[in-house]
XYZ file of C-alpha atoms in Angstrom:
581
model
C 42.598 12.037 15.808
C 40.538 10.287 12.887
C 41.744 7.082 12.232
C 44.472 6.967 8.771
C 43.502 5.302 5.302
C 45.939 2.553 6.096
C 44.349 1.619 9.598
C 40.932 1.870 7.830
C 42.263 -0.532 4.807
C 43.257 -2.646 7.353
C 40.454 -3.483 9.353
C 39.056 -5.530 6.863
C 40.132 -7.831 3.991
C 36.656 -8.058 2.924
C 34.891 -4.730 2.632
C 36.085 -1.984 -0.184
C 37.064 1.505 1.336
C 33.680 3.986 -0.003
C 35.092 7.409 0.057
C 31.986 10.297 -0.485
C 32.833 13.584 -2.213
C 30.384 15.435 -1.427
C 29.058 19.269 -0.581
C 26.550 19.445 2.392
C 26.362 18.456 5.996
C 23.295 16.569 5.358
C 24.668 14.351 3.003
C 28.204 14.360 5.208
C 26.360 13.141 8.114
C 24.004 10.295 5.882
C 27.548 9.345 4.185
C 28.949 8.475 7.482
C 26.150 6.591 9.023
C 26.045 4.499 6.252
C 29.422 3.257 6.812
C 32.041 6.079 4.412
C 35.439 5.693 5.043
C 36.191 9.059 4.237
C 34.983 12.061 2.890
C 36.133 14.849 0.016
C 34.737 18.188 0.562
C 34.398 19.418 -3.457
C 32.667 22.706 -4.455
C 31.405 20.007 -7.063
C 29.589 18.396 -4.416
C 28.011 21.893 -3.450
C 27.254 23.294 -7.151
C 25.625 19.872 -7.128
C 23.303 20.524 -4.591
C 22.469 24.107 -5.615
C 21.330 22.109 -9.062
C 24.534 22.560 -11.317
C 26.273 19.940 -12.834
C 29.476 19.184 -11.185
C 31.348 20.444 -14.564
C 30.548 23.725 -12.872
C 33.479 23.399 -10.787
C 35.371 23.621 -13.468
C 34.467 27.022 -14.535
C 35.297 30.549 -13.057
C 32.230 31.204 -10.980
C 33.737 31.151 -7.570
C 37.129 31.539 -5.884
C 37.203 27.511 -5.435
C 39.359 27.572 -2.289
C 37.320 29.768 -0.024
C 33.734 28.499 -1.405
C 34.881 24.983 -0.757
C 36.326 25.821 3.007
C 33.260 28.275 3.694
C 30.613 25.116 3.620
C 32.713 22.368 4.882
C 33.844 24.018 8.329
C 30.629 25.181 8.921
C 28.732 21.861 8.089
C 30.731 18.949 7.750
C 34.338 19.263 9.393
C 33.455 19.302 13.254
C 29.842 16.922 12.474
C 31.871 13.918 11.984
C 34.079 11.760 13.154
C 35.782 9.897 9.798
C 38.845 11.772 7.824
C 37.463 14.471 6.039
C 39.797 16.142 2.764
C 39.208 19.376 1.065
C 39.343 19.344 -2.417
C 42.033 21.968 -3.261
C 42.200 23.999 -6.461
C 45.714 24.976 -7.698
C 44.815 27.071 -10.564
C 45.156 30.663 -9.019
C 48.930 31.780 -9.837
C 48.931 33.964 -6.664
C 48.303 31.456 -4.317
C 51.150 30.769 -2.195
C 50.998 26.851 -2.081
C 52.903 26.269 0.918
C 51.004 29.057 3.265
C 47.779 27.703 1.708
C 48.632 24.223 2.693
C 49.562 25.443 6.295
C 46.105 26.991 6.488
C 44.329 23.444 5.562
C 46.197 21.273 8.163
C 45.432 24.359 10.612
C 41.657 24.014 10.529
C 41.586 20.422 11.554
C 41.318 18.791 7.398
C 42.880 15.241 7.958
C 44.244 15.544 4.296
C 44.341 17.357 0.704
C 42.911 15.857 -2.748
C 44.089 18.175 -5.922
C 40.258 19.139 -7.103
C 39.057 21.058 -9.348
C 41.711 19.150 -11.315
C 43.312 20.055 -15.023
C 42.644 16.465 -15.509
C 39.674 17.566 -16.520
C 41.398 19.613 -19.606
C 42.776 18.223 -22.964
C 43.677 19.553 -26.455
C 45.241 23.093 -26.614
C 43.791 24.626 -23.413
C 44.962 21.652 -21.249
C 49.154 22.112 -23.109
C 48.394 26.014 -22.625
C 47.694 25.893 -18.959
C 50.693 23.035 -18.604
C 52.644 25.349 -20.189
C 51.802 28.772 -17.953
C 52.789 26.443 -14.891
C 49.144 26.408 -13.465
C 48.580 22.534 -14.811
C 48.739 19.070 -13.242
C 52.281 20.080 -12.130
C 51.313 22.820 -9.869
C 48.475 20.314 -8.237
C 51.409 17.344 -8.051
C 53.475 20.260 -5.987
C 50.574 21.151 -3.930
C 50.131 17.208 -2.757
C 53.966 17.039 -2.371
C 53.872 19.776 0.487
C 50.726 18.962 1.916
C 52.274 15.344 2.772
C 55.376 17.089 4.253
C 52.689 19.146 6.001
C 51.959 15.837 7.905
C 48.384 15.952 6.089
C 47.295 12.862 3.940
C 46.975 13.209 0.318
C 44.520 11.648 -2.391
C 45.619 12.054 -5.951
C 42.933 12.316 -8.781
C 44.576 11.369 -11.890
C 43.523 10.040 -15.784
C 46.526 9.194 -17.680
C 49.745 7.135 -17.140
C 52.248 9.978 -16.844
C 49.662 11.622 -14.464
C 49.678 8.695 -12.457
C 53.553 8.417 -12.575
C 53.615 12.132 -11.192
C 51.494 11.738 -7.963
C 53.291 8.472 -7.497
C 56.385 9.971 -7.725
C 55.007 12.654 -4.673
C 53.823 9.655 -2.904
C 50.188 10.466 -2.172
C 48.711 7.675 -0.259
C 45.410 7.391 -2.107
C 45.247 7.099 -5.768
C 42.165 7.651 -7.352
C 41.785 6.698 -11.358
C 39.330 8.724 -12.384
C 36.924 7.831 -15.462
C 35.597 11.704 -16.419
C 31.841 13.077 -15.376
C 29.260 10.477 -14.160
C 26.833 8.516 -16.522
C 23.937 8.434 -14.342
C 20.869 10.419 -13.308
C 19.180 13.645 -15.123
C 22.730 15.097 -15.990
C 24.272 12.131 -17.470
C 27.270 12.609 -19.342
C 28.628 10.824 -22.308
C 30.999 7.921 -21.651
C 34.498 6.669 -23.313
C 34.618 3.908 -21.379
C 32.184 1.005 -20.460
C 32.491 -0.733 -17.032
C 34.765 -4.071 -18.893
C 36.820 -0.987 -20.477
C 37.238 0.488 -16.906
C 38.107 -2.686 -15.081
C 40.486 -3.256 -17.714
C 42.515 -0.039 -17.510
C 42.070 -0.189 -13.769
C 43.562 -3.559 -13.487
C 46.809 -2.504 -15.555
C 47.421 0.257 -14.217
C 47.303 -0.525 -10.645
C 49.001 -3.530 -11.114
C 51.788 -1.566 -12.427
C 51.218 1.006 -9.458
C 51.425 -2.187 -6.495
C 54.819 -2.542 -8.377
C 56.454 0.825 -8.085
C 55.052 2.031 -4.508
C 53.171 -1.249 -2.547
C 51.559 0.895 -0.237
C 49.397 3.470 -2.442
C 45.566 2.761 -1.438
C 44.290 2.497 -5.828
C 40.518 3.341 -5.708
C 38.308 4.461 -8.959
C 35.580 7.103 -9.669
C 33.359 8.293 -11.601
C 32.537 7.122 -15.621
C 30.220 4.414 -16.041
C 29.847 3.442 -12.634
C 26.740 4.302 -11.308
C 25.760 2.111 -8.769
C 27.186 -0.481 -6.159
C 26.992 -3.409 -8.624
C 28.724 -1.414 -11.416
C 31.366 -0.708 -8.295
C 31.473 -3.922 -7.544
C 32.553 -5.434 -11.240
C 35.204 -2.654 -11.481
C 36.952 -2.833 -8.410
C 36.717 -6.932 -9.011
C 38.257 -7.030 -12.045
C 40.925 -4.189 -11.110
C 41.263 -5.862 -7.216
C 40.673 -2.110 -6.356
C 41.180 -0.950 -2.573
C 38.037 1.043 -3.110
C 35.547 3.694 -4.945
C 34.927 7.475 -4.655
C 30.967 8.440 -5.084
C 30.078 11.889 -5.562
C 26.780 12.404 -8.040
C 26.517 8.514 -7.046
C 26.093 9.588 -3.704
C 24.396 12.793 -3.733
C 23.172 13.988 -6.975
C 21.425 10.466 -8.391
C 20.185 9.280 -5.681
C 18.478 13.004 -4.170
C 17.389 12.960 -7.601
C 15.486 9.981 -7.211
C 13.812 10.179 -3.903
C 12.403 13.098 -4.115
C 11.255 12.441 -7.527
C 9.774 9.030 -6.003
C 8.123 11.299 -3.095
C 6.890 14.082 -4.840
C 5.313 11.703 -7.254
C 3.840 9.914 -4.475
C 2.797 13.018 -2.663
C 1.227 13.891 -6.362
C -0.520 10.775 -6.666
C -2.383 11.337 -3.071
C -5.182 13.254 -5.230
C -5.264 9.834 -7.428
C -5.355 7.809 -4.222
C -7.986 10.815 -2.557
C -10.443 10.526 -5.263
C -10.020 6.361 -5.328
C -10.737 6.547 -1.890
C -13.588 8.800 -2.437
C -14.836 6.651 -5.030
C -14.332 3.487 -2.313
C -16.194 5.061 0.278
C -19.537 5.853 -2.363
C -19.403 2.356 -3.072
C -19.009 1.549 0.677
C -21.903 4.035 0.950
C -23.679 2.641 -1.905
C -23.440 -1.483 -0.254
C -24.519 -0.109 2.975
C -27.464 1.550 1.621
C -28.283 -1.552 -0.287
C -27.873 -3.918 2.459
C -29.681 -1.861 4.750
C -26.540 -1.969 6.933
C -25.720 0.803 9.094
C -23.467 1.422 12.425
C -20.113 3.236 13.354
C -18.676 0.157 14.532
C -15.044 -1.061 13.240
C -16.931 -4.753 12.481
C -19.638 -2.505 10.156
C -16.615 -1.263 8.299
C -15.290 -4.650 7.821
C -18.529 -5.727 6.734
C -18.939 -3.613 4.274
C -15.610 -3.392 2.577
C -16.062 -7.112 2.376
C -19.270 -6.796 0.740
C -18.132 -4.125 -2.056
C -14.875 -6.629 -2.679
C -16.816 -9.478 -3.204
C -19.192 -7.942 -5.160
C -16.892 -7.300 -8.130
C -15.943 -11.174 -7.324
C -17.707 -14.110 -8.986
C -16.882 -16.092 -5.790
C -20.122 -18.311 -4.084
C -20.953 -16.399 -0.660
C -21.695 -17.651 2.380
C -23.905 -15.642 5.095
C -23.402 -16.814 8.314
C -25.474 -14.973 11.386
C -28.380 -15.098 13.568
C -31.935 -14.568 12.315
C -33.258 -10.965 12.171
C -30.100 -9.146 10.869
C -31.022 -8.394 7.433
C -28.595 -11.467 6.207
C -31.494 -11.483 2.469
C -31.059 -7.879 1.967
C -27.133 -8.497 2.486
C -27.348 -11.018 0.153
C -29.441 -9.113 -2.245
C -27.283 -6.412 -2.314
C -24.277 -8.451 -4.170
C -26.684 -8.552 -7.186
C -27.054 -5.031 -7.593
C -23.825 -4.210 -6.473
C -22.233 -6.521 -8.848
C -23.987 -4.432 -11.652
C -25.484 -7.748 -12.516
C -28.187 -8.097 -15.095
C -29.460 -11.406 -14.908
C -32.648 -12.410 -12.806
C -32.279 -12.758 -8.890
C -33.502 -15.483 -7.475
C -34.292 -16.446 -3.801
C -35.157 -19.664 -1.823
C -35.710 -21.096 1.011
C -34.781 -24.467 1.679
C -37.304 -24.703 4.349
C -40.307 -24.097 2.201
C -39.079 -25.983 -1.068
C -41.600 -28.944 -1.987
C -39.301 -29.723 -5.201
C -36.195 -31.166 -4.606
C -33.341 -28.587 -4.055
C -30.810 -29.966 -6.382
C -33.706 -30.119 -9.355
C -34.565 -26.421 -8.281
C -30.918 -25.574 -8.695
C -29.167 -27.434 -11.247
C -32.300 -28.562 -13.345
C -33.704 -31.775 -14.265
C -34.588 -33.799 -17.248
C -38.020 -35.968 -17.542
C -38.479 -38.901 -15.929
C -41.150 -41.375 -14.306
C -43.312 -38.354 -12.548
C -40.620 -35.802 -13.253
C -41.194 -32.835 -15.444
C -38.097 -30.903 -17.396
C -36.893 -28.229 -15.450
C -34.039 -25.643 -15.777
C -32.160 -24.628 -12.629
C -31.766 -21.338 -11.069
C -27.861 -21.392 -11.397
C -28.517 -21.924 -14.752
C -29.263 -18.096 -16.010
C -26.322 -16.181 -17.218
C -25.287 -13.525 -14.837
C -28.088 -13.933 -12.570
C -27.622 -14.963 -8.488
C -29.512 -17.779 -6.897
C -30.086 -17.105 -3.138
C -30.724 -20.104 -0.752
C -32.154 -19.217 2.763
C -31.741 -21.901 5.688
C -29.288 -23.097 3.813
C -28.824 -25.694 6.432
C -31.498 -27.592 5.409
C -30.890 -28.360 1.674
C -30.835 -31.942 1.104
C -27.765 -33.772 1.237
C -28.006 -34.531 -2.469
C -28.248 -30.749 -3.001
C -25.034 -29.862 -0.724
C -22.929 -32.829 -2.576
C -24.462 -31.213 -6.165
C -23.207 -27.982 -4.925
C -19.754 -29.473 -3.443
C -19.053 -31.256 -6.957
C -19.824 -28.400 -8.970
C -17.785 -25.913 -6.469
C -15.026 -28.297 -7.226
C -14.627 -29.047 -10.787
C -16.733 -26.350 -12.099
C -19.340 -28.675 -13.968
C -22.426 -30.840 -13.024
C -24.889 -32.550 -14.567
C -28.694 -31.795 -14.173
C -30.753 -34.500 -12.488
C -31.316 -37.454 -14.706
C -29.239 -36.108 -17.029
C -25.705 -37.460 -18.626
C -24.877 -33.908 -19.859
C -21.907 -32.122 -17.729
C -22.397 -28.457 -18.226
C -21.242 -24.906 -16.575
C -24.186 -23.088 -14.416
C -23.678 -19.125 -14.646
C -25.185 -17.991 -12.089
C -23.889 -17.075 -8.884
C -24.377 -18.652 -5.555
C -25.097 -17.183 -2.264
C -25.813 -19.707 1.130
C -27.633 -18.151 3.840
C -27.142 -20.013 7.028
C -26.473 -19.706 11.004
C -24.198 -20.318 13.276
C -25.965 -22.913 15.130
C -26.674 -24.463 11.852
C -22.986 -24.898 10.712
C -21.825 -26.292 14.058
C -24.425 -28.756 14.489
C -23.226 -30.107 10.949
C -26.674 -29.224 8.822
C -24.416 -27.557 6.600
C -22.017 -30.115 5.897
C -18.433 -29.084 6.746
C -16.464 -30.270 3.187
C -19.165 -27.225 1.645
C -18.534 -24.739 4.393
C -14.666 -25.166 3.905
C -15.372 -24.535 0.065
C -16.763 -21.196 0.905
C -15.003 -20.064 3.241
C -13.043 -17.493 1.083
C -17.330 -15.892 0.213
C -17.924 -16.165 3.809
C -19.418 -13.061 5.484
C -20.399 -13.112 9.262
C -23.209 -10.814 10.491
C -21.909 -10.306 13.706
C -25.499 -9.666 16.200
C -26.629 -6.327 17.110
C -26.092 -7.015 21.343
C -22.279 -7.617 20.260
C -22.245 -4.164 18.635
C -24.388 -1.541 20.629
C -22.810 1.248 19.580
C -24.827 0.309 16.075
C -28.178 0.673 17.754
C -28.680 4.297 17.370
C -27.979 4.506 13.741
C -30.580 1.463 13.160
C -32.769 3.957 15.350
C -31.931 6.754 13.555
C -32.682 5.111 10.062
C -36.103 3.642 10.858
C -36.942 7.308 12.214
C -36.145 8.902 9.268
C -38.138 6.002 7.363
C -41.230 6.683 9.535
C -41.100 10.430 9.034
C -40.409 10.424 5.556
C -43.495 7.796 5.197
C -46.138 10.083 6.623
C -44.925 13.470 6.048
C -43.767 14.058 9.523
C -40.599 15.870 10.981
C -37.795 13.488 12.253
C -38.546 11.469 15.685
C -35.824 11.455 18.188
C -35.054 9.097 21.210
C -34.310 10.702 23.887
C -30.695 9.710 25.792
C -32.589 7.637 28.733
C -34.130 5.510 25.621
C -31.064 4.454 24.343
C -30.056 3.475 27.412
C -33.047 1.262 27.565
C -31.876 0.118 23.743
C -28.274 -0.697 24.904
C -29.502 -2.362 27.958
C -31.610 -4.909 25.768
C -30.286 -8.104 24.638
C -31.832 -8.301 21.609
C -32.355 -11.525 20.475
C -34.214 -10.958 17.130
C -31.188 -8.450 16.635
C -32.278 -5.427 13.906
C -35.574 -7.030 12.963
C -36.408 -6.730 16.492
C -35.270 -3.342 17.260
C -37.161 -1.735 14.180
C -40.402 -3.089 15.301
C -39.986 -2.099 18.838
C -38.706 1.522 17.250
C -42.027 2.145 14.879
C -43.910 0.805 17.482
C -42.771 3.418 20.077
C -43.118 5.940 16.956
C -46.758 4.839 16.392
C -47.731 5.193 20.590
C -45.215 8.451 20.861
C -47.296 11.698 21.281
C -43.947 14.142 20.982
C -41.196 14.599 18.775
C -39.132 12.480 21.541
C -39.142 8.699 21.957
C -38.439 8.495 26.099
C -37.990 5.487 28.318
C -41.218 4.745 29.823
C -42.310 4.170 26.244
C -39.294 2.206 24.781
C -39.307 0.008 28.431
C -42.832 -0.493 27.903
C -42.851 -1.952 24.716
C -39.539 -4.204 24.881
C -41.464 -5.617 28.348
C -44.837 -6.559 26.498
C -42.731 -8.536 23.711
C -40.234 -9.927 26.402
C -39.656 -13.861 25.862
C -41.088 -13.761 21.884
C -39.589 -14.935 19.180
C -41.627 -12.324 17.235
C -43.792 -15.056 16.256
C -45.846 -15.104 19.662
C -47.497 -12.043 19.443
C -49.364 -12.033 16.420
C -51.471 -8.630 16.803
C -48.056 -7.151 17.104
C -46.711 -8.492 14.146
C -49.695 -8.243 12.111
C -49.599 -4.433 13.072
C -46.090 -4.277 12.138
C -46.484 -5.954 8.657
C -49.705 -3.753 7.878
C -47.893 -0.916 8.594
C -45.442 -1.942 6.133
C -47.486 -2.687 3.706
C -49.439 0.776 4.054
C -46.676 2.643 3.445
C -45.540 0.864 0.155
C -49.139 0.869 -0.743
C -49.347 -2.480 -0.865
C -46.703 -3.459 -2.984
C -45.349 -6.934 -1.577
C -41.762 -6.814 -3.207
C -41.271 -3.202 -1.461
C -42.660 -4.398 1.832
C -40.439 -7.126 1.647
C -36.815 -5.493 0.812
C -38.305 -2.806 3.428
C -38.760 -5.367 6.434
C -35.513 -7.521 5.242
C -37.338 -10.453 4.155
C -37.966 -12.703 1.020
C -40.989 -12.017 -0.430
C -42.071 -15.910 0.032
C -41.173 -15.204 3.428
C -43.612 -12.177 4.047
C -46.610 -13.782 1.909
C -45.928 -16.530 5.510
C -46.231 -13.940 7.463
C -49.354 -12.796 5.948
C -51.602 -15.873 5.524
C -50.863 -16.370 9.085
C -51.865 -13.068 10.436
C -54.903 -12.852 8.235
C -54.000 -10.334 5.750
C -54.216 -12.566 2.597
C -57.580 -12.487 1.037
């Protein structure tokens, strides 16, 4: 047997009783779980949910009784396990009260609340149906038997002599009622506001606690519309409790499934961003000649389109032959900027790095110069950035930090534009060359290039992409490696990382007879460079560059993007394999 109103009120002195009128199991079964009391079954509740208003329960459409006992026995009355009363209509002059209340505590309803309600009714249609004995009367009778029935009985009532009546029947729930809810798509009109309601609440069942003590006084419906509203009536009137119905069912349905059908609308929005993402993705790797199916390539790149549309100094930090320029270069374009680029290495500088970067003015032997930071929207890149000076690194720490610096020589503090990206190694920033305060200062711009033996499954889209290069270069169909070849790829350590694996790649493509790359070939070639730093061989390299150089006729710049290199860096490489003239 469910628990009665008066055990429930008294199980706590600090929690309200929540009744739920409501019209389908679904919303029976959510009611309870989030902690109802109680529940009224009300064909309002169900024209509700078949998208009526609940003033539709006031008209004619139905026979009120039998619609309302048709959905709540099969859905709600045997699905849960708190007090459940059906909402009783009183209006029909041949129903026999007494037999109908008989039939209600039959079927297992712990109690009886008089709805559809003339309560609802005023002016000359509410005095005519008073007056043909089918008003508030004939629903005051109806609770009056049901409680001699042995079933409980919640009173819905407006007005003072309404709320005399059902006290005078002793009902054990009263419920003030405040007319149609305010809230949601159907929002009705209001008399009262919420200091109106908690006023009339608080009078009236302060006059109610006088006459019968034990009467459980909750409210419904009006301008409350949510728990807070709740909250400041049933303060104000030291309520027992409150009665939802569209509060429970019709607002908040209304809500959600607006809220997920937008979202589920948006996913085209979020479809096409994500398309758009995954171009740009497309676009950085492209650009930064970085390519692989790994998870860290993904990182990599998504961290290279975000700080791309960033202003933010960048720090590179990996091992030599992984394409850590072309990364770099790639911000530029990628940043749609239109200022010059700019790219040095600190190894090669004769002019002091903090004149080549911040400027200088004239002095004893010193010519005026203006620094490479100093063009507007333009990116200065600094290779071996481990060996800048250390009055470059504290130039570039004081300017990181307040955002000015003055030139060298100078006593003017100004802003440089440009951007600034650091290209250093690993080995370089823990032996201190870099120094530390600098690398902390960039560590939100820092990007790690993690090395191609920590990644293998990369290696055959490296493989794949200097293939296509190749064939696309001299007209020929697409080389392949064969699957015993990239097991002599994955097996290799790789210390010169992607630099090294393109050179041994268009080297087997230059000795390969078929349209397959095999082993023998790929073994063969990794053996003869074994031990190099790809500076010991200089036939091979000199091969390697040429070959380069042939197929961007000779264009340095080309070459130089092409083999991941500065340009300064490749003219090196030239004059020392004895291709300058």
């Amino acid at each position: 047997m469910p628990p009665t109103l008066h055990q429930l009120l008294s199980k706590s002195s600090v929690e309200p009783l929540v009744g739920a009128a409501i019209g389908v199991g679904m919303t029976a079964e959510a009611a309870e779980r989030g902690g109802a009391d109680f529940l009224l079954v009300l064909n309002a509740g169900r024209y509700r949910v078949m998208g009526a208003p609940s003033i539709a329960a006031m008209l004619p459409l139905d026979n009120a009784n039998r619609f309302t006992d048709h959905f709540a026995r099969r859905e709600i009355l045997d699905q849960v396990s708190i007090p459940v009363f059906f909402g009783a209509s009183a209006f029909d002059p041949a129903l026999d009260l007494k037999r109908f209340v008989a039939g209600i505590a039959a079927a297992g309803y712990h109690g009886i609340a008089n709805f559809p309600s003339s309560i609802h009714y005023d002016g000359r249609f509410r005095r005519a149906l008073e007056e043909a004995g089918l008003g508030y009367a004939r629903e005051v009778e109806m609770l009056r038997l049901a409680r001699k029935a042995g079933l409980a009985t919640f009173g819905y009532a407006k007005t003072r002599s309404e709320i005399q009546s059902v006290l005078e029947a002793e009902v054990d729930v009263l419920c003030l009622n405040f007319g149609w809810n305010a809230g949601g798509m159907r929002a009705v009109a209001q008399a009262f506001t919420l200091e109106d309601a908690a006023d009339r609440a608080q009078r009236i069942f302060s006059s109610v606690r006088q006459a019968r003590a034990e009467t459980i006084c909750v409210v419904e419906g009006g301008p409350i519309v949510n728990p807070e509203d709740m909250y400041r009536v049933c303060r104000g009137a030291k309520a027992d409790g409150y009665v939802g119905g569209s509060t429970l069912d019709r607002m908040p349905l209304e809500d959600s499934v607006m809220q997920k059908t937008s979202a589920f609308k948006a996913f085209g929005v979020l479809q096409q961003a994500d398309a758009a993402q995954s171009r740009e993705t497309m676009r950085a790797a492209r650009l930064a000649g970085i390519t692989g199916q790994s998870s860290t390539v993904a990182r990599l790149l998504e961290q290279l389109v975000r700080l791309s549309a960033t202003s933010l100094p960048v720090l590179v930090v990996g091992e030599r032959g992984l394409g850590r320029t072309m990364l770099a270069r790639s911000l530029h374009a990628l940043g749609g900027k239109r200022g010059p680029l700019t790219v040095l290495n600190a190894s090669d500088c004769e002019v002091p790095h903090e004149e080549l970067l911040f400027g200088a003015e004239p002095d004893f032997g010193r010519v005026r110069r203006r620094g490479a930071l100093d063009a507007r929207d333009g990116t200065v890149i600094v290779e071996n950035a481990g060996d800048l000076g250390e009055a470059a690194q504290q130039h570039l720490l004081a300017w990181l930090e307040r955002g000015t610096i003055e030139s060298v020589g100078g006593t003017r503090s100004y802003s440089p534009q440009g951007r600034l990206v650091l290209i250093a190694t690993g080995t370089q920033l823990s032996e201190g060359r870099l120094a530390s305060e600098l690398a902390q200062r960039l560590r939100s711009g820092r990007i790690d290039v993690q090395p191609l033996r920590d990644r293998p499954e990369d290696i055959p889209a490296h493989a794949r992409l200097y293939l296509e290069a190749i064939g696309e270069a001299r007209q020929m169909g697409t080389l392949e490696i064969s699957a015993d070849g990239y097991r002599v790829l994955f097996a290799h350590d790789w210390k010169e990382n992607t630099r090294e694996l393109r050179r041994v790649v268009e080297q087997a493509a230059v000795v390969s007879d078929g349209r397959a790359i095999g082993s023998d070939i790929l073994r063969s070639i990794i053996d003869a460079s074994h031990g190099t730093d790809g500076t010991g061989e200089p036939l091979a390299e000199k091969d390697w560059i040429l070959d380069a150089l042939r197929r961007h006729r000779f264009r340095r710049g080309e070459t130089a993007t092409f083999l991941g290199i500065s340009r300064k860096t490749l003219y090196n490489k030239m004059r020392r394999a004895g291709l300058l003239d």
